Amino acid sequence: MVNYKDLGLVNTREMFKKAIAGGYAIPAFNFNTMEQMQAIVQAAVETKSPVIMQVSKGARNYANATILRYMAEGAVAYAKELGCEKPEIVLHLDHGDSFELCKDCIDMGFSSVMYDGSSLPYEENIKISRQVVEYAHKYDVTVECELGVLAGVEDEVASEVSHYTKPEEVIDFATRTGCDSLAISIGTSHGAYKFKPEQCTRDPKTGKLVPPPLAFDVLAEIEKKLPGFPIVLHGSSSVPQEEVDTINQYGGKLPDAVGIPEEQLRKAAKSAVCKINIDSDSRLAMTAAIRKYLAEHPDHFDPRQYLKPARENMKKMYIHKIVDVLGSDNKLG
Ligand SMILES: [Zn+2]
């Protein structure tokens, strides 16, 4: 049993309180590889931003749970080495699908977990969420729960259709589960294909897809019911067109990939939304840089040669999100 405090990590409680009061959101970046971890830490240190490093069940299967936990511990030490005296780094489980998985992560040093019972019947979701909260709070670990279903595919989490969170349920759910934050569904979606072309309109000038707007009226209703309560948005990559274009230019095939426009995320970050999850954008930034590098240097085969520009490209993207979209820069301490 390891407590996250011994690893130099923090939970989300203070971070969220400040984010809501300050009208910004904390970035939650998924990671699976060393290069992603390095890029996240470099970006957070350079911008003096708190950051949530999150691990999905798929990431645990890919990289190994023990390795990821040591990488998070290493992230804290690395941030200090880069000159950040008191880094604010959360290690968070993304989409925990059982009490056992959440417990396992808490026991190995996670400072925050998500229990996602959004696909279960309402009462069942409350029951297991409550169980996770009771266990987590014994160790001062914060818990995110979810109400409403997001469309899209994220590792093992997949749904064909989305169901907006019902504002009339949120008070009952938050009170009975005791959760610290609530992930809601207002039209964001997992993956790089967030919307089908028929859900979108096309920009007459560029021919690019324009996704349907987020349901800010539902968000406003939820904020009215739960004033000051931390709200989380999943599936909030914006799928930058330049990365998609680079991938397609150098042999990739991602037709009509579409994400959430950044101005909508900026608007959400100013509300009670205090955690915004970004995963696909990192995947796209990494893949675009690798494809371009390998196409331009067909004789190179040292992974360091193509992973270096990949890491740089991810770092640039993370800094852009922190400074230009979420507004979490210069918010340490
Ligand atoms: Zn998610």
CSV table of C-alpha atoms and ligand atoms in Angstrom, one decimal:
chain,number,residue,atom,x,y,z
A,1,MET,CA,0.0,0.0,0.0
A,2,VAL,CA,1.5,3.3,-1.1
A,3,ASN,CA,-0.1,6.7,-0.4
A,4,TYR,CA,0.1,9.3,-3.1
A,5,LYS,CA,1.3,11.9,-0.7
A,6,ASP,CA,4.5,9.9,-0.2
A,7,LEU,CA,5.1,10.2,-4.0
A,8,GLY,CA,4.7,14.0,-4.0
A,9,LEU,CA,1.4,13.9,-5.9
A,10,VAL,CA,-1.7,15.9,-4.9
A,11,ASN,CA,-5.4,15.2,-5.1
A,12,THR,CA,-7.8,17.4,-7.1
A,13,ARG,CA,-9.7,19.1,-4.2
A,14,GLU,CA,-7.8,22.4,-3.9
A,15,MET,CA,-7.0,22.5,-7.5
A,16,PHE,CA,-10.7,22.4,-8.5
A,17,LYS,CA,-11.8,24.9,-5.9
A,18,LYS,CA,-9.3,27.4,-7.3
A,19,ALA,CA,-10.1,26.6,-10.9
A,20,ILE,CA,-13.8,27.3,-10.4
A,21,ALA,CA,-13.1,30.5,-8.5
A,22,GLY,CA,-10.6,31.6,-11.1
A,23,GLY,CA,-12.6,30.7,-14.2
A,24,TYR,CA,-10.2,28.3,-15.8
A,25,ALA,CA,-9.9,24.5,-16.1
A,26,ILE,CA,-7.2,22.0,-15.3
A,27,PRO,CA,-5.8,20.0,-18.2
A,28,ALA,CA,-6.2,16.2,-17.9
A,29,PHE,CA,-3.8,14.6,-20.3
A,30,ASN,CA,-3.8,10.8,-20.9
A,31,PHE,CA,-0.4,9.1,-21.1
A,32,ASN,CA,1.0,5.7,-22.0
A,33,THR,CA,4.6,6.4,-23.0
A,34,MET,CA,7.7,8.1,-21.6
A,35,GLU,CA,7.7,10.7,-24.4
A,36,GLN,CA,4.1,11.7,-23.5
A,37,MET,CA,5.0,11.9,-19.9
A,38,GLN,CA,8.1,14.1,-20.6
A,39,ALA,CA,6.1,16.4,-22.9
A,40,ILE,CA,3.3,16.8,-20.3
A,41,VAL,CA,5.7,17.6,-17.5
A,42,GLN,CA,7.8,20.0,-19.6
A,43,ALA,CA,4.7,21.8,-20.7
A,44,ALA,CA,3.3,22.1,-17.2
A,45,VAL,CA,6.6,23.3,-15.7
A,46,GLU,CA,7.2,25.9,-18.5
A,47,THR,CA,3.7,27.3,-18.1
A,48,LYS,CA,3.5,27.0,-14.3
A,49,SER,CA,0.3,25.0,-14.6
A,50,PRO,CA,-1.2,22.3,-12.4
A,51,VAL,CA,-1.8,19.1,-14.4
A,52,ILE,CA,-3.7,15.9,-14.2
A,53,MET,CA,-1.9,12.9,-15.7
A,54,GLN,CA,-4.4,10.2,-16.3
A,55,VAL,CA,-4.2,6.5,-17.0
A,56,SER,CA,-7.0,4.5,-18.6
A,57,LYS,CA,-7.5,0.8,-18.2
A,58,GLY,CA,-6.2,0.4,-21.7
A,59,ALA,CA,-3.0,2.3,-20.8
A,60,ARG,CA,-2.5,0.0,-17.8
A,61,ASN,CA,-2.9,-3.0,-20.1
A,62,TYR,CA,-0.5,-1.4,-22.6
A,63,ALA,CA,2.3,0.0,-20.4
A,64,ASN,CA,1.8,-2.0,-17.2
A,65,ALA,CA,0.2,-0.6,-14.1
A,66,THR,CA,3.4,-0.7,-12.0
A,67,ILE,CA,5.5,1.1,-14.6
A,68,LEU,CA,2.9,3.9,-15.0
A,69,ARG,CA,2.8,4.4,-11.3
A,70,TYR,CA,6.6,4.8,-11.2
A,71,MET,CA,6.4,7.1,-14.2
A,72,ALA,CA,4.1,9.4,-12.3
A,73,GLU,CA,6.4,9.4,-9.3
A,74,GLY,CA,9.2,10.2,-11.8
A,75,ALA,CA,7.1,13.0,-13.3
A,76,VAL,CA,7.1,14.8,-9.9
A,77,ALA,CA,10.9,14.4,-9.5
A,78,TYR,CA,11.4,15.5,-13.2
A,79,ALA,CA,9.3,18.6,-12.7
A,80,LYS,CA,11.4,19.5,-9.7
A,81,GLU,CA,14.6,18.9,-11.7
A,82,LEU,CA,13.2,21.3,-14.3
A,83,GLY,CA,13.0,24.0,-11.7
A,84,CYS,CA,9.5,23.7,-10.4
A,85,GLU,CA,9.7,23.8,-6.6
A,86,LYS,CA,6.2,22.6,-5.8
A,87,PRO,CA,4.7,20.8,-8.8
A,88,GLU,CA,1.0,20.1,-8.6
A,89,ILE,CA,0.6,16.8,-10.4
A,90,VAL,CA,-2.4,14.5,-10.0
A,91,LEU,CA,-2.2,10.8,-11.0
A,92,HIS,CA,-5.8,9.9,-12.0
A,93,LEU,CA,-7.5,6.7,-13.1
A,94,ASP,CA,-9.6,7.5,-16.2
A,95,HIS,CA,-12.8,5.4,-16.6
A,96,GLY,CA,-12.4,2.9,-13.7
A,97,ASP,CA,-15.1,0.3,-14.4
A,98,SER,CA,-15.2,-1.5,-11.1
A,99,PHE,CA,-14.7,-1.0,-7.4
A,100,GLU,CA,-11.7,-3.4,-7.5
A,101,LEU,CA,-9.9,-1.5,-10.2
A,102,CYS,CA,-10.4,1.8,-8.3
A,103,LYS,CA,-9.2,0.3,-5.1
A,104,ASP,CA,-6.2,-1.2,-6.8
A,105,CYS,CA,-5.1,2.2,-8.1
A,106,ILE,CA,-5.7,3.9,-4.8
A,107,ASP,CA,-3.6,1.2,-3.1
A,108,MET,CA,-0.7,1.8,-5.5
A,109,GLY,CA,-0.5,5.6,-5.2
A,110,PHE,CA,-3.1,7.2,-7.4
A,111,SER,CA,-4.3,10.5,-5.9
A,112,SER,CA,-7.6,10.6,-7.8
A,113,VAL,CA,-9.8,8.0,-9.5
A,114,MET,CA,-12.8,8.0,-11.8
A,115,TYR,CA,-15.5,5.5,-11.3
A,116,ASP,CA,-17.6,5.4,-14.5
A,117,GLY,CA,-20.9,3.7,-13.8
A,118,SER,CA,-22.7,5.8,-16.5
A,119,SER,CA,-23.7,2.8,-18.5
A,120,LEU,CA,-25.4,1.1,-15.5
A,121,PRO,CA,-28.9,1.7,-14.2
A,122,TYR,CA,-29.0,4.8,-12.1
A,123,GLU,CA,-29.3,3.1,-8.7
A,124,GLU,CA,-26.5,0.7,-9.5
A,125,ASN,CA,-24.3,3.6,-10.6
A,126,ILE,CA,-25.0,5.3,-7.2
A,127,LYS,CA,-24.3,2.2,-5.2
A,128,ILE,CA,-20.8,1.4,-6.7
A,129,SER,CA,-19.9,5.1,-6.9
A,130,ARG,CA,-20.7,5.4,-3.2
A,131,GLN,CA,-18.5,2.3,-2.4
A,132,VAL,CA,-15.6,3.8,-4.3
A,133,VAL,CA,-16.0,7.2,-2.6
A,134,GLU,CA,-16.1,5.6,0.9
A,135,TYR,CA,-12.8,3.7,0.2
A,136,ALA,CA,-11.1,6.6,-1.5
A,137,HIS,CA,-11.9,9.2,1.1
A,138,LYS,CA,-10.2,7.1,3.8
A,139,TYR,CA,-7.0,7.9,2.0
A,140,ASP,CA,-7.9,11.5,1.0
A,141,VAL,CA,-8.1,10.4,-2.7
A,142,THR,CA,-10.7,12.4,-4.7
A,143,VAL,CA,-13.3,10.7,-6.9
A,144,GLU,CA,-14.9,11.6,-10.2
A,145,CYS,CA,-18.2,9.9,-11.1
A,146,GLU,CA,-20.2,10.1,-14.3
A,147,LEU,CA,-23.8,10.7,-15.1
A,148,GLY,CA,-25.0,10.7,-18.7
A,149,VAL,CA,-23.4,8.8,-21.6
A,150,LEU,CA,-20.8,10.1,-24.1
A,151,ALA,CA,-20.8,8.8,-27.6
A,152,GLY,CA,-17.5,7.6,-29.2
A,153,VAL,CA,-14.8,5.2,-28.5
A,154,GLU,CA,-12.0,5.5,-25.9
A,155,ASP,CA,-10.0,2.3,-25.2
A,156,GLU,CA,-12.6,-0.1,-23.9
A,157,VAL,CA,-15.3,2.6,-23.4
A,158,ALA,CA,-17.6,2.8,-26.4
A,159,SER,CA,-21.1,3.9,-27.0
A,160,GLU,CA,-23.0,4.5,-30.2
A,161,VAL,CA,-25.1,7.3,-29.0
A,162,SER,CA,-24.9,10.0,-26.3
A,163,HIS,CA,-27.4,10.8,-23.6
A,164,TYR,CA,-27.2,14.2,-22.1
A,165,THR,CA,-26.9,14.3,-18.3
A,166,LYS,CA,-30.3,15.0,-16.8
A,167,PRO,CA,-30.0,18.1,-14.7
A,168,GLU,CA,-32.8,16.9,-12.4
A,169,GLU,CA,-30.7,14.0,-11.3
A,170,VAL,CA,-27.5,15.7,-10.4
A,171,ILE,CA,-28.3,16.9,-6.8
A,172,ASP,CA,-29.5,13.4,-5.8
A,173,PHE,CA,-26.5,11.8,-7.5
A,174,ALA,CA,-23.9,14.1,-6.0
A,175,THR,CA,-25.4,13.9,-2.5
A,176,ARG,CA,-25.9,10.2,-2.3
A,177,THR,CA,-22.5,9.2,-3.9
A,178,GLY,CA,-20.4,11.9,-2.1
A,179,CYS,CA,-18.3,12.2,-5.2
A,180,ASP,CA,-15.9,15.1,-5.5
A,181,SER,CA,-16.5,15.9,-9.1
A,182,LEU,CA,-19.0,15.0,-11.8
A,183,ALA,CA,-18.4,14.1,-15.4
A,184,ILE,CA,-21.3,15.1,-17.5
A,185,SER,CA,-22.5,14.6,-21.1
A,186,ILE,CA,-23.3,17.8,-23.0
A,187,GLY,CA,-22.3,16.7,-26.5
A,188,THR,CA,-18.5,16.0,-26.2
A,189,SER,CA,-17.5,12.6,-27.5
A,190,HIS,CA,-14.5,10.2,-27.3
A,191,GLY,CA,-12.0,9.6,-30.1
A,192,ALA,CA,-10.9,11.4,-33.3
A,193,TYR,CA,-14.3,10.8,-35.0
A,194,LYS,CA,-16.5,12.6,-32.6
A,195,PHE,CA,-19.3,13.2,-35.0
A,196,LYS,CA,-20.6,11.5,-38.1
A,197,PRO,CA,-20.7,13.8,-41.2
A,198,GLU,CA,-24.5,13.7,-41.1
A,199,GLN,CA,-24.4,15.3,-37.6
A,200,CYS,CA,-22.3,18.2,-38.9
A,201,THR,CA,-22.6,21.0,-41.3
A,202,ARG,CA,-19.9,21.8,-43.9
A,203,ASP,CA,-18.0,25.0,-44.0
A,204,PRO,CA,-18.8,26.2,-47.6
A,205,LYS,CA,-15.3,27.8,-48.0
A,206,THR,CA,-13.0,24.9,-46.7
A,207,GLY,CA,-15.4,22.0,-47.1
A,208,LYS,CA,-14.4,20.9,-43.6
A,209,LEU,CA,-16.9,19.5,-41.1
A,210,VAL,CA,-18.4,21.8,-38.5
A,211,PRO,CA,-19.6,19.9,-35.5
A,212,PRO,CA,-22.8,20.6,-33.6
A,213,PRO,CA,-22.4,23.0,-30.7
A,214,LEU,CA,-22.2,21.8,-27.1
A,215,ALA,CA,-25.3,21.9,-25.0
A,216,PHE,CA,-24.4,24.9,-22.9
A,217,ASP,CA,-28.1,25.1,-21.7
A,218,VAL,CA,-27.7,21.7,-20.0
A,219,LEU,CA,-24.5,22.8,-18.4
A,220,ALA,CA,-26.1,26.0,-17.1
A,221,GLU,CA,-29.0,24.0,-15.6
A,222,ILE,CA,-26.5,21.7,-13.9
A,223,GLU,CA,-24.5,24.6,-12.5
A,224,LYS,CA,-27.8,26.1,-11.2
A,225,LYS,CA,-28.6,22.8,-9.4
A,226,LEU,CA,-25.0,22.3,-8.0
A,227,PRO,CA,-23.5,25.8,-7.5
A,228,GLY,CA,-19.7,25.6,-7.2
A,229,PHE,CA,-19.5,21.9,-7.8
A,230,PRO,CA,-16.6,20.7,-10.0
A,231,ILE,CA,-17.8,19.6,-13.4
A,232,VAL,CA,-15.6,17.5,-15.8
A,233,LEU,CA,-15.7,17.2,-19.6
A,234,HIS,CA,-14.5,14.1,-21.2
A,235,GLY,CA,-13.8,13.6,-24.9
A,236,SER,CA,-12.7,17.2,-25.4
A,237,SER,CA,-9.9,16.9,-28.0
A,238,SER,CA,-10.3,19.4,-30.8
A,239,VAL,CA,-8.7,17.2,-33.4
A,240,PRO,CA,-6.5,19.9,-34.9
A,241,GLN,CA,-6.9,20.0,-38.7
A,242,GLU,CA,-3.2,20.7,-39.3
A,243,GLU,CA,-2.3,17.4,-37.6
A,244,VAL,CA,-4.9,15.5,-39.5
A,245,ASP,CA,-3.7,17.1,-42.7
A,246,THR,CA,-0.1,16.2,-41.9
A,247,ILE,CA,-1.1,12.6,-41.2
A,248,ASN,CA,-3.0,12.3,-44.4
A,249,GLN,CA,-0.3,14.0,-46.4
A,250,TYR,CA,2.3,11.5,-45.3
A,251,GLY,CA,0.4,8.3,-45.9
A,252,GLY,CA,-2.3,8.3,-43.2
A,253,LYS,CA,-6.0,8.0,-43.8
A,254,LEU,CA,-8.2,9.9,-41.4
A,255,PRO,CA,-11.0,11.3,-43.5
A,256,ASP,CA,-13.5,13.6,-41.8
A,257,ALA,CA,-11.9,13.3,-38.3
A,258,VAL,CA,-13.6,16.0,-36.2
A,259,GLY,CA,-13.4,17.3,-32.7
A,260,ILE,CA,-14.7,20.0,-30.3
A,261,PRO,CA,-13.9,23.6,-31.4
A,262,GLU,CA,-11.5,25.2,-29.0
A,263,GLU,CA,-13.6,28.3,-28.5
A,264,GLN,CA,-16.3,26.1,-27.1
A,265,LEU,CA,-13.8,24.6,-24.6
A,266,ARG,CA,-12.6,28.0,-23.7
A,267,LYS,CA,-16.2,29.0,-22.9
A,268,ALA,CA,-16.7,25.9,-20.9
A,269,ALA,CA,-13.5,26.4,-18.9
A,270,LYS,CA,-14.8,29.7,-17.6
A,271,SER,CA,-17.8,27.9,-16.0
A,272,ALA,CA,-17.9,25.3,-13.3
A,273,VAL,CA,-16.1,23.0,-15.7
A,274,CYS,CA,-12.7,22.6,-14.0
A,275,LYS,CA,-11.2,19.5,-15.7
A,276,ILE,CA,-11.1,19.0,-19.4
A,277,ASN,CA,-9.8,15.6,-20.8
A,278,ILE,CA,-7.6,15.6,-23.8
A,279,ASP,CA,-6.3,12.4,-25.3
A,280,SER,CA,-6.8,12.1,-29.0
A,281,ASP,CA,-5.0,15.4,-29.7
A,282,SER,CA,-1.8,14.0,-28.2
A,283,ARG,CA,-2.1,10.8,-30.3
A,284,LEU,CA,-2.6,13.0,-33.4
A,285,ALA,CA,0.3,15.3,-32.6
A,286,MET,CA,2.6,12.3,-32.0
A,287,THR,CA,1.5,10.4,-35.1
A,288,ALA,CA,1.7,13.4,-37.4
A,289,ALA,CA,5.3,14.2,-36.3
A,290,ILE,CA,6.4,10.6,-36.7
A,291,ARG,CA,4.8,10.1,-40.1
A,292,LYS,CA,6.3,13.4,-41.4
A,293,TYR,CA,9.8,12.6,-40.0
A,294,LEU,CA,9.9,9.0,-41.4
A,295,ALA,CA,8.6,10.2,-44.8
A,296,GLU,CA,11.3,12.8,-45.0
A,297,HIS,CA,14.1,10.6,-43.6
A,298,PRO,CA,13.5,7.1,-45.1
A,299,ASP,CA,17.0,6.0,-44.1
A,300,HIS,CA,16.6,6.7,-40.4
A,301,PHE,CA,15.7,3.9,-38.0
A,302,ASP,CA,16.8,5.1,-34.5
A,303,PRO,CA,13.5,5.6,-32.5
A,304,ARG,CA,15.1,8.6,-30.8
A,305,GLN,CA,15.3,10.4,-34.2
A,306,TYR,CA,11.6,10.3,-34.8
A,307,LEU,CA,10.3,10.3,-31.2
A,308,LYS,CA,12.2,13.6,-30.5
A,309,PRO,CA,10.1,15.7,-32.9
A,310,ALA,CA,7.0,13.7,-31.8
A,311,ARG,CA,7.7,14.8,-28.2
A,312,GLU,CA,8.3,18.4,-29.3
A,313,ASN,CA,5.0,18.4,-31.2
A,314,MET,CA,3.1,17.1,-28.2
A,315,LYS,CA,4.7,19.6,-25.9
A,316,LYS,CA,3.7,22.4,-28.3
A,317,MET,CA,0.1,21.1,-28.3
A,318,TYR,CA,0.0,20.8,-24.5
A,319,ILE,CA,1.3,24.4,-24.0
A,320,HIS,CA,-1.3,25.7,-26.5
A,321,LYS,CA,-4.1,24.0,-24.6
A,322,ILE,CA,-2.9,25.2,-21.2
A,323,VAL,CA,-2.3,28.8,-22.3
A,324,ASP,CA,-4.8,29.5,-25.1
A,325,VAL,CA,-7.7,27.2,-24.3
A,326,LEU,CA,-7.9,26.2,-20.6
A,327,GLY,CA,-6.2,29.2,-19.0
A,328,SER,CA,-4.4,27.2,-16.3
A,329,ASP,CA,-1.0,28.8,-16.8
A,330,ASN,CA,0.6,30.6,-13.8
A,331,LYS,CA,-1.8,29.0,-11.4
A,332,LEU,CA,0.6,27.1,-9.1
A,333,GLY,CA,0.7,27.8,-5.4
B,1,ZN,ZN,-13.5,9.7,-21.1
